[in-house]
XYZ file of C-alpha atoms in Angstrom:
617
model
C -57.596 -135.999 -181.132
C -55.179 -138.764 -180.074
C -51.594 -139.107 -181.255
C -52.379 -141.742 -183.893
C -54.812 -139.487 -185.734
C -52.497 -136.510 -185.351
C -49.613 -138.355 -187.005
C -51.849 -139.717 -189.744
C -53.315 -136.247 -190.337
C -49.821 -134.760 -190.457
C -48.781 -137.369 -193.044
C -51.804 -136.542 -195.160
C -51.486 -132.783 -194.715
C -47.729 -132.531 -195.286
C -47.142 -135.225 -197.921
C -50.206 -136.699 -199.597
C -52.310 -133.543 -199.974
C -49.422 -131.281 -201.180
C -48.374 -133.997 -203.635
C -51.942 -134.289 -204.874
C -52.296 -130.512 -205.223
C -48.965 -130.313 -207.080
C -50.085 -133.064 -209.443
C -53.403 -131.341 -210.097
C -51.635 -128.041 -210.828
C -49.250 -129.757 -213.242
C -52.168 -131.581 -214.827
C -54.167 -128.409 -215.497
C -51.086 -126.467 -216.612
C -50.261 -129.234 -219.072
C -53.847 -129.312 -220.297
C -53.834 -125.584 -220.922
C -50.418 -125.789 -222.548
C -51.627 -128.521 -224.908
C -54.628 -126.446 -225.936
C -52.503 -123.344 -226.473
C -49.771 -125.062 -228.484
C -52.243 -126.992 -230.583
C -54.140 -123.775 -231.337
C -50.909 -122.262 -232.633
C -50.237 -125.316 -234.805
C -53.771 -125.370 -236.162
C -53.530 -121.672 -237.051
C -50.437 -122.328 -239.174
C -52.066 -125.362 -240.791
C -55.326 -123.593 -241.627
C -53.422 -120.669 -243.087
C -51.464 -123.099 -245.271
C -54.711 -124.742 -246.435
C -56.166 -121.322 -247.137
C -53.101 -120.398 -249.154
C -53.358 -123.609 -251.228
C -57.080 -123.107 -251.879
C -56.480 -119.521 -252.930
C -53.799 -120.698 -255.350
C -56.266 -123.130 -256.923
C -58.782 -120.338 -257.394
C -56.124 -117.949 -258.761
C -54.898 -120.610 -261.192
C -58.421 -121.032 -262.538
C -58.831 -117.241 -262.685
C -55.725 -117.145 -264.879
C -57.185 -119.812 -267.161
C -60.422 -117.913 -267.710
C -58.476 -114.623 -268.042
C -56.528 -116.269 -270.854
C -59.755 -117.323 -272.559
C -61.100 -113.787 -272.346
C -57.817 -112.275 -273.563
C -57.677 -114.579 -276.626
C -61.356 -113.871 -277.429
C -62.170 -117.592 -277.255
C -65.357 -116.912 -275.315
C -66.205 -113.956 -277.596
C -65.863 -116.130 -280.684
C -68.011 -118.843 -279.110
C -70.766 -116.340 -278.298
C -70.675 -114.651 -281.736
C -70.465 -117.842 -283.833
C -73.127 -118.641 -286.418
C -73.914 -121.921 -284.667
C -73.115 -121.509 -280.913
C -74.278 -125.055 -280.168
C -71.208 -126.416 -281.966
C -68.634 -124.490 -279.902
C -67.914 -127.292 -277.501
C -64.128 -127.612 -277.542
C -64.281 -131.218 -276.361
C -66.244 -132.314 -279.427
C -64.767 -129.989 -282.119
C -62.128 -131.308 -284.464
C -58.665 -129.857 -284.118
C -58.523 -128.747 -287.751
C -61.725 -126.726 -287.522
C -60.336 -124.515 -284.727
C -58.286 -121.395 -285.127
C -54.987 -120.842 -283.340
C -56.544 -119.149 -280.264
C -59.124 -121.897 -279.893
C -56.461 -124.597 -280.242
C -54.279 -122.965 -277.617
C -57.167 -122.543 -275.151
C -58.342 -126.091 -275.851
C -54.845 -127.374 -275.046
C -54.905 -125.326 -271.834
C -58.244 -126.852 -270.842
C -57.151 -130.382 -271.579
C -53.904 -129.895 -269.734
C -55.799 -128.573 -266.643
C -57.195 -131.694 -264.923
C -59.406 -129.843 -262.446
C -61.985 -128.428 -264.890
C -65.212 -130.382 -264.793
C -67.250 -128.374 -267.318
C -67.712 -124.837 -268.679
C -70.545 -123.055 -270.492
C -71.634 -119.521 -271.405
C -74.877 -117.648 -271.017
C -75.300 -115.712 -274.296
C -76.927 -112.320 -273.775
C -77.679 -112.002 -277.527
C -78.759 -115.548 -278.128
C -82.264 -116.848 -278.523
C -83.767 -120.199 -277.782
C -81.157 -122.935 -277.828
C -78.367 -120.415 -278.441
C -78.793 -118.823 -274.982
C -76.520 -121.481 -273.461
C -73.201 -122.087 -275.224
C -71.319 -125.207 -274.060
C -67.543 -124.763 -273.933
C -66.507 -127.858 -271.993
C -69.206 -130.517 -271.908
C -70.249 -132.575 -268.869
C -72.359 -135.688 -268.949
C -75.648 -135.993 -267.067
C -75.750 -132.306 -266.194
C -78.536 -129.944 -267.125
C -77.711 -126.298 -266.972
C -80.077 -123.782 -265.406
C -82.140 -121.954 -268.055
C -81.032 -118.417 -268.662
C -84.415 -116.921 -267.775
C -84.349 -118.512 -264.289
C -80.752 -117.559 -263.765
C -81.434 -113.956 -264.774
C -84.108 -113.705 -262.083
C -81.799 -114.803 -259.273
C -79.814 -112.626 -256.832
C -76.645 -114.286 -258.021
C -77.112 -112.783 -261.489
C -77.349 -109.289 -260.026
C -74.232 -109.880 -257.924
C -72.250 -111.100 -260.967
C -73.304 -108.076 -262.964
C -72.153 -105.754 -260.159
C -68.740 -107.428 -260.087
C -68.339 -106.316 -263.731
C -66.039 -109.128 -264.818
C -64.399 -109.982 -261.496
C -64.694 -113.750 -260.900
C -67.291 -114.933 -258.390
C -66.624 -118.313 -256.757
C -69.422 -120.550 -255.534
C -68.800 -123.303 -253.001
C -70.580 -126.671 -253.088
C -74.244 -126.684 -251.974
C -74.566 -122.887 -252.092
C -76.456 -122.794 -255.413
C -77.262 -126.432 -256.290
C -79.751 -125.378 -258.985
C -76.837 -123.813 -260.900
C -73.824 -125.934 -259.931
C -75.427 -129.285 -259.246
C -75.185 -131.464 -256.142
C -71.546 -132.554 -256.465
C -68.909 -131.246 -254.040
C -67.294 -128.931 -256.591
C -66.407 -125.260 -256.769
C -67.782 -123.059 -259.547
C -66.454 -119.842 -261.016
C -68.918 -117.436 -262.590
C -67.939 -114.139 -264.221
C -69.155 -111.568 -266.719
C -67.695 -111.722 -270.295
C -67.093 -108.471 -272.179
C -66.311 -107.754 -275.804
C -62.754 -106.340 -275.612
C -63.151 -103.716 -278.352
C -66.153 -101.888 -276.946
C -66.303 -103.472 -273.442
C -69.853 -104.534 -274.088
C -71.405 -107.245 -271.894
C -71.949 -110.260 -274.117
C -72.364 -113.189 -271.728
C -71.615 -114.920 -268.454
C -69.046 -117.701 -268.086
C -69.669 -120.587 -265.693
C -66.680 -122.870 -265.012
C -66.800 -125.750 -262.566
C -63.633 -127.386 -261.263
C -63.276 -130.832 -259.802
C -62.505 -131.365 -256.116
C -59.346 -133.380 -256.660
C -57.140 -130.454 -255.766
C -59.024 -129.786 -252.512
C -59.057 -133.428 -251.467
C -55.314 -133.568 -252.063
C -54.831 -130.447 -249.942
C -56.855 -131.777 -246.996
C -55.466 -135.298 -247.281
C -51.798 -134.360 -247.310
C -51.944 -131.807 -244.500
C -52.189 -132.925 -240.875
C -51.774 -131.126 -237.589
C -49.378 -132.533 -234.997
C -49.151 -136.316 -234.555
C -50.525 -138.568 -237.298
C -52.406 -140.553 -234.653
C -54.528 -137.561 -233.766
C -58.133 -137.611 -234.880
C -58.453 -134.454 -237.019
C -61.096 -133.498 -239.584
C -61.310 -130.405 -241.785
C -64.275 -128.728 -243.389
C -65.207 -125.572 -245.205
C -68.102 -123.557 -243.731
C -69.744 -120.409 -245.049
C -70.651 -117.413 -242.914
C -74.188 -118.752 -242.450
C -72.883 -121.908 -240.802
C -73.535 -124.390 -243.626
C -70.857 -127.029 -244.150
C -69.790 -126.601 -247.771
C -67.080 -129.212 -248.024
C -66.300 -132.191 -245.827
C -63.492 -134.384 -247.242
C -65.057 -137.382 -245.476
C -68.392 -136.765 -247.268
C -70.380 -137.102 -244.012
C -71.459 -133.567 -243.124
C -71.802 -131.919 -246.554
C -74.664 -129.433 -246.731
C -75.541 -129.650 -242.987
C -75.699 -126.912 -240.373
C -72.403 -126.655 -238.495
C -73.977 -125.113 -235.368
C -76.212 -128.132 -234.835
C -73.147 -130.230 -233.989
C -71.667 -127.954 -231.316
C -72.947 -126.443 -228.087
C -71.019 -123.203 -228.538
C -72.487 -120.235 -230.389
C -69.898 -119.561 -233.110
C -69.626 -116.375 -235.129
C -67.599 -116.734 -238.325
C -65.630 -113.515 -238.365
C -62.338 -112.487 -240.005
C -59.183 -113.803 -238.393
C -58.394 -116.924 -236.380
C -60.183 -118.302 -233.311
C -59.768 -121.513 -231.345
C -61.627 -122.942 -228.356
C -62.490 -126.188 -226.619
C -66.099 -127.366 -226.834
C -68.354 -130.301 -227.635
C -68.655 -131.306 -231.315
C -70.950 -134.119 -232.368
C -71.075 -135.309 -228.735
C -67.293 -135.474 -228.333
C -65.035 -133.057 -226.514
C -62.907 -131.394 -229.198
C -60.821 -128.354 -230.083
C -62.355 -126.233 -232.831
C -60.049 -123.957 -234.809
C -61.620 -121.507 -237.278
C -59.776 -119.428 -239.891
C -61.687 -117.069 -242.167
C -60.449 -117.016 -245.789
C -59.430 -113.673 -247.205
C -61.533 -112.386 -250.133
C -64.026 -115.254 -249.753
C -67.098 -115.616 -247.461
C -65.908 -118.963 -246.150
C -64.072 -120.273 -243.115
C -61.777 -123.251 -242.740
C -62.569 -125.320 -239.644
C -60.455 -128.047 -238.049
C -62.024 -130.361 -235.468
C -59.558 -132.292 -233.297
C -60.608 -134.838 -230.706
C -59.455 -133.721 -227.271
C -59.075 -137.344 -226.242
C -56.324 -137.972 -228.776
C -54.559 -134.735 -227.814
C -54.672 -135.372 -224.083
C -53.994 -139.098 -224.267
C -50.484 -138.855 -222.849
C -51.565 -136.442 -220.133
C -54.455 -138.723 -219.243
C -52.094 -141.680 -218.953
C -49.837 -139.571 -216.751
C -52.808 -138.560 -214.604
C -53.859 -142.186 -214.189
C -50.392 -143.197 -213.105
C -50.290 -140.219 -210.780
C -53.576 -141.293 -209.170
C -52.212 -144.827 -208.817
C -49.053 -143.500 -207.119
C -51.093 -141.286 -204.784
C -53.342 -144.226 -203.931
C -50.327 -146.450 -203.208
C -48.844 -143.708 -200.992
C -52.129 -143.372 -199.145
C -52.394 -147.144 -198.785
C -48.831 -147.242 -197.468
C -49.705 -144.514 -194.959
C -52.731 -146.489 -193.785
C -50.686 -149.696 -193.429
C -47.942 -147.796 -191.590
C -50.545 -146.248 -189.302
C -52.204 -149.602 -188.608
C -49.123 -151.724 -187.939
C -46.383 -149.369 -186.795
C -48.163 -146.342 -185.362
C -50.549 -148.595 -183.439
C -47.556 -150.069 -181.658
C -46.335 -146.624 -180.611
C -49.608 -144.860 -179.950
C -51.142 -147.969 -178.434
C -48.358 -148.152 -175.855
C -48.720 -144.463 -175.089
C -52.496 -144.854 -174.817
C -52.049 -147.700 -172.305
C -49.756 -145.567 -170.165
C -52.184 -142.622 -170.387
C -55.038 -144.911 -169.327
C -53.071 -146.056 -166.295
C -52.197 -142.441 -165.469
C -55.894 -141.591 -165.463
C -56.485 -144.450 -163.050
C -53.850 -142.858 -160.842
C -55.717 -139.538 -161.142
C -58.823 -141.328 -159.901
C -56.915 -142.428 -156.795
C -55.718 -145.924 -157.734
C -52.065 -145.742 -156.716
C -51.574 -149.507 -156.969
C -51.862 -149.648 -160.786
C -48.848 -150.858 -162.784
C -48.117 -151.062 -166.536
C -47.097 -154.415 -168.005
C -43.495 -154.322 -169.224
C -42.982 -156.217 -172.486
C -40.543 -155.793 -175.326
C -37.198 -154.009 -175.376
C -37.915 -150.690 -177.078
C -38.446 -147.163 -175.779
C -42.083 -147.892 -174.881
C -40.873 -150.559 -172.434
C -38.469 -148.055 -170.888
C -41.346 -145.601 -170.546
C -43.543 -148.228 -168.860
C -40.693 -149.208 -166.521
C -40.143 -145.552 -165.625
C -43.852 -145.135 -164.909
C -43.866 -148.147 -162.592
C -40.762 -146.942 -160.743
C -42.324 -143.524 -160.342
C -45.519 -145.012 -158.916
C -43.491 -147.064 -156.427
C -41.746 -143.906 -155.226
C -45.033 -141.986 -155.074
C -46.620 -144.755 -152.994
C -43.696 -144.722 -150.606
C -43.841 -140.944 -150.230
C -47.627 -140.968 -149.978
C -47.599 -143.552 -147.177
C -45.008 -141.517 -145.311
C -46.989 -138.289 -145.752
C -50.173 -140.124 -144.785
C -48.689 -141.315 -141.507
C -47.196 -137.919 -140.705
C -50.410 -136.104 -141.623
C -52.435 -138.472 -139.505
C -50.211 -137.833 -136.532
C -50.372 -134.086 -137.111
C -54.172 -134.145 -137.378
C -54.484 -136.160 -134.207
C -52.280 -133.676 -132.364
C -54.333 -130.733 -133.678
C -57.577 -132.471 -132.721
C -56.344 -132.919 -129.160
C -55.453 -129.223 -128.963
C -58.860 -128.156 -130.321
C -60.737 -130.460 -127.987
C -58.655 -129.142 -125.118
C -59.946 -125.688 -126.087
C -63.560 -126.840 -126.185
C -63.752 -128.819 -122.937
C -62.839 -125.934 -120.549
C -65.211 -123.708 -122.463
C -68.194 -126.028 -121.827
C -67.268 -126.680 -118.260
C -66.853 -122.985 -117.399
C -70.246 -121.964 -118.777
C -72.080 -124.872 -117.151
C -70.538 -124.455 -113.723
C -71.383 -120.785 -113.835
C -75.018 -121.656 -114.420
C -75.036 -124.217 -111.561
C -73.481 -121.639 -109.264
C -76.241 -119.184 -110.050
C -78.927 -121.789 -109.271
C -77.219 -122.787 -106.020
C -77.162 -119.172 -104.901
C -80.874 -118.994 -105.732
C -81.438 -122.132 -103.650
C -82.879 -124.073 -106.606
C -81.992 -127.571 -105.369
C -84.087 -129.545 -107.867
C -82.741 -127.561 -110.765
C -79.226 -127.901 -109.416
C -79.678 -131.679 -109.233
C -81.051 -131.826 -112.746
C -78.239 -129.639 -114.079
C -75.607 -131.693 -112.287
C -77.057 -134.891 -113.840
C -77.005 -133.433 -117.290
C -73.539 -131.955 -116.753
C -72.325 -135.414 -115.754
C -73.734 -136.808 -119.008
C -71.990 -134.068 -120.953
C -68.672 -134.667 -119.180
C -69.017 -138.420 -119.700
C -69.101 -137.906 -123.461
C -66.446 -135.191 -123.411
C -63.849 -137.148 -121.512
C -64.283 -140.332 -123.565
C -61.134 -141.260 -125.459
C -63.007 -141.214 -128.747
C -63.059 -138.572 -131.441
C -66.201 -139.938 -133.049
C -69.582 -140.796 -131.633
C -72.933 -141.589 -133.199
C -75.322 -138.863 -134.256
C -77.726 -140.198 -131.626
C -75.153 -139.611 -128.862
C -74.390 -136.147 -130.237
C -78.080 -135.230 -130.212
C -78.418 -136.552 -126.619
C -75.419 -134.476 -125.620
C -77.036 -131.425 -127.310
C -80.335 -131.959 -125.477
C -78.521 -132.125 -122.123
C -76.773 -128.853 -122.939
C -80.001 -127.153 -124.060
C -81.862 -128.337 -120.970
C -79.124 -126.876 -118.748
C -79.422 -123.566 -120.630
C -83.221 -123.702 -120.290
C -82.837 -124.057 -116.523
C -80.609 -121.021 -116.546
C -82.578 -118.876 -119.006
C -86.082 -120.182 -118.531
C -87.991 -117.716 -120.700
C -85.199 -116.766 -123.079
C -85.642 -119.366 -125.846
C -87.183 -122.619 -127.032
C -85.599 -125.281 -129.219
C -86.645 -127.838 -131.806
C -84.630 -130.857 -132.905
C -85.572 -132.818 -136.022
C -83.403 -135.836 -136.862
C -84.615 -138.842 -138.943
C -84.280 -142.146 -137.110
C -82.403 -143.785 -140.004
C -79.601 -141.248 -139.571
C -79.074 -141.686 -135.823
C -76.466 -144.436 -136.378
C -74.254 -142.250 -138.563
C -70.819 -141.249 -137.305
C -69.961 -137.663 -136.344
C -67.182 -135.815 -134.539
C -68.233 -135.310 -130.946
C -68.950 -131.772 -129.784
C -70.036 -130.611 -133.276
C -73.596 -129.406 -132.700
C -73.279 -128.099 -129.135
C -70.737 -125.281 -129.850
C -72.819 -124.081 -132.803
C -76.027 -123.987 -130.761
C -74.147 -122.328 -127.909
C -73.112 -119.578 -130.336
C -76.774 -118.854 -131.133
C -77.760 -118.716 -127.445
C -74.826 -116.674 -126.167
C -74.727 -114.134 -129.002
C -77.862 -114.484 -131.108
C -80.321 -113.899 -128.259
C -78.310 -111.233 -126.454
C -80.548 -108.223 -125.711
C -83.676 -109.463 -127.567
C -87.159 -108.501 -126.252
C -88.903 -111.575 -127.663
C -88.575 -115.285 -127.125
C -85.840 -116.883 -129.152
C -86.085 -120.140 -131.073
C -83.330 -122.548 -132.034
C -84.085 -125.151 -134.725
C -81.750 -128.060 -135.311
C -82.459 -130.138 -138.401
C -80.504 -133.001 -139.932
C -80.994 -134.622 -143.377
C -79.107 -136.474 -146.057
C -78.185 -134.942 -149.441
C -76.132 -136.763 -152.119
C -74.163 -138.894 -149.685
C -73.589 -136.093 -147.168
C -75.141 -135.191 -143.825
C -76.490 -131.665 -143.621
C -76.706 -130.215 -140.067
C -78.593 -126.920 -139.913
C -78.777 -124.694 -136.785
C -81.168 -121.808 -137.308
C -82.098 -119.059 -134.803
C -84.218 -115.945 -134.878
C -81.721 -113.839 -132.985
C -80.013 -110.542 -133.728
C -77.959 -111.944 -136.613
C -74.459 -111.002 -137.725
C -73.302 -107.901 -139.568
C -71.578 -108.335 -142.941
C -68.304 -107.003 -141.545
C -68.371 -109.577 -138.765
C -69.339 -112.333 -141.181
C -66.496 -111.455 -143.559
C -63.948 -112.069 -140.798
C -64.809 -115.774 -140.604
C -61.886 -117.820 -141.970
C -60.716 -121.425 -141.889
C -57.383 -122.550 -140.477
C -56.189 -119.121 -139.253
C -53.733 -118.922 -136.359
C -54.944 -117.140 -133.267
C -52.038 -114.663 -133.353
C -53.161 -113.435 -136.752
C -56.635 -112.732 -135.485
C -55.843 -110.453 -132.543
C -57.386 -106.996 -132.718
C -56.766 -103.841 -130.730
C -58.392 -103.844 -127.313
C -60.480 -100.845 -128.218
C -62.339 -102.812 -130.888
C -65.848 -103.455 -129.582
C -66.189 -106.540 -131.756
C -63.130 -108.189 -130.306
C -64.962 -110.175 -127.646
C -67.668 -111.432 -129.948
C -65.236 -112.298 -132.690
C -62.902 -114.140 -130.357
C -65.765 -116.134 -128.842
C -67.348 -116.888 -132.186
C -64.198 -117.901 -133.994
C -61.636 -118.686 -131.341
C -63.410 -121.323 -129.259
C -66.793 -121.907 -130.831
C -67.668 -121.833 -134.489
C -64.112 -121.704 -135.778
C -63.022 -124.664 -133.667
C -65.816 -126.821 -135.069
C -65.101 -125.645 -138.602
C -61.394 -126.371 -138.326
C -62.006 -129.815 -136.863
C -64.313 -130.720 -139.773
C -61.791 -129.504 -142.344
C -58.947 -131.410 -140.667
C -60.946 -134.618 -140.336
C -62.879 -134.737 -143.640
C -61.034 -132.461 -146.033
C -61.647 -129.159 -147.799
C -64.885 -130.302 -149.437
C -66.619 -130.150 -146.062
C -67.092 -127.453 -143.467
C -69.424 -124.773 -142.122
C -71.404 -122.218 -144.112
C -72.939 -119.189 -142.339
C -75.816 -117.081 -143.625
C -76.878 -114.118 -141.486
C -78.355 -110.653 -141.639
C -78.698 -108.074 -138.834
C -82.082 -108.455 -137.132
C -83.020 -111.514 -139.263
C -81.288 -114.305 -137.358
C -78.470 -116.660 -138.290
C -78.295 -119.964 -140.162
C -75.268 -122.182 -139.691
C -75.163 -125.167 -142.021
C -72.613 -127.896 -141.448
C -71.776 -130.421 -144.214
C -70.009 -133.697 -143.349
C -69.780 -137.044 -145.162
C -72.333 -139.688 -144.286
C -70.737 -142.835 -142.860
C -71.351 -145.390 -140.166
C -69.522 -145.170 -136.887
C -66.136 -146.837 -137.227
C -65.969 -146.682 -141.033
C -62.753 -145.377 -142.576
C -63.668 -141.922 -143.830
C -60.185 -140.457 -143.523
C -58.801 -141.595 -146.882
C -62.000 -140.390 -148.556
C -61.538 -136.990 -147.046
C -57.893 -136.788 -148.208
C -58.749 -137.822 -151.793
C -61.667 -135.438 -151.856
């Protein structure tokens, strides 16, 4: 990841993302706080509504208690003509004091809609005694009422008032949204059951209670309703959901149980807070439904502004990254690109200097550094070249006496044996070898090196006629390639002098040359006695002769010194000095299995500049 993305990521990770997380935490904490506080407010409000409704019911209980205590209902049930006991139609003078007082109480109580009595002792039209008449309302016949479960429940209450909510018993109370009180009437002297009182009150009181009481802000969308334990909506002040199933409007399974409960859910397709408070002594629950959108409006506005601020911060970060960070990171990237060109070997590269900020100072410092490196590199190059040339002369001085000594020894043996033709042939080939050796050139063509090798092998064949054979395989297209002179001959000499020592079979030396990925591979393979692992492990590059000396009693001293001191090691060191550490000699041998020496050098034409390539490599 480059510097630009790192800085941008750091800005996001250390500023934008923490700010966003903090905002989200505050948002959810506020949301939860709103729900909690509103639930507390709704609990107080529903309890207040419950208290007001209970007062309405208790007030009506007191009214009917007064009628029972003054025997108004008893007199109406025991009258000679019960059908004429309607207090709304009776003349004031025809009523006794108790009836006048109760009538005044009824008239002064605006909530009573109607009242009538079921007469247990009446027959026919006298079974229903009207106390407070109501237009367009037909009471339920006594026979049907007596067969209902409600009748049995009223009888069990034994005079305790039973309140009916709207829509619970429409056949008895009608279809209007009114509450009805029903209770057993007793004769006070003997406590004998004489009838049942049914009193229905108007819903003015309840509408006033729901209308005047709000929760929280007046702008909040809040609706109240009364629901029984079976989930039927008994009273909706807005007259929209009366008589419907409450559970069909919400996705949450609600159980109407004693106490208060509040939760957030969907109601009528809108996210809302439902608060439920169960009324004491009545099988009903007060429910408030508050739109969550109106509650969370301020928080939502805050969240929108927060998102806008975060977006503007992010946009500012992007603009800063594009216009300002590009200037910084772009300059650094240019310098890095030029540094990589230097790594690839281009020491002439320079960075353009423009501007007057720190990036310009950095570019100027880079250019000055490259100038100093070039100066030092040229100096080291010249000194290294001189050093390598001096070392090459020393190594070649080691090789030339070595060749000459071995060859002259062979000629001397043939002269003693009076082999004049062979002596002449060996002298001719020795002259060819010396001609190449004494040339003031370090490099020759591969063709000349192979010719030099053949002359050497032919001399050795004259000397050791039945000791070995040789094979040379070099492609013609590679004969013009350049090579250090005296590269193949010392390696082949190593095989003849040491590989075939003491063998009872005819040796074979194979020399093969091929090209592989821009390099020349020179392989010398023999079927001689091989090299032991301990001897092979002693082969090292660039080791001083003084560090290699062994005690005279070491039987491997002679072989090791010949192999590494003047032969194989000299060739290996020359290749490393000339071409670099990527090139050299690799030896694979096993006792009794022969030896393979593989030499790797760069492929180039004679006269081409391979020195710089070797240094860079």
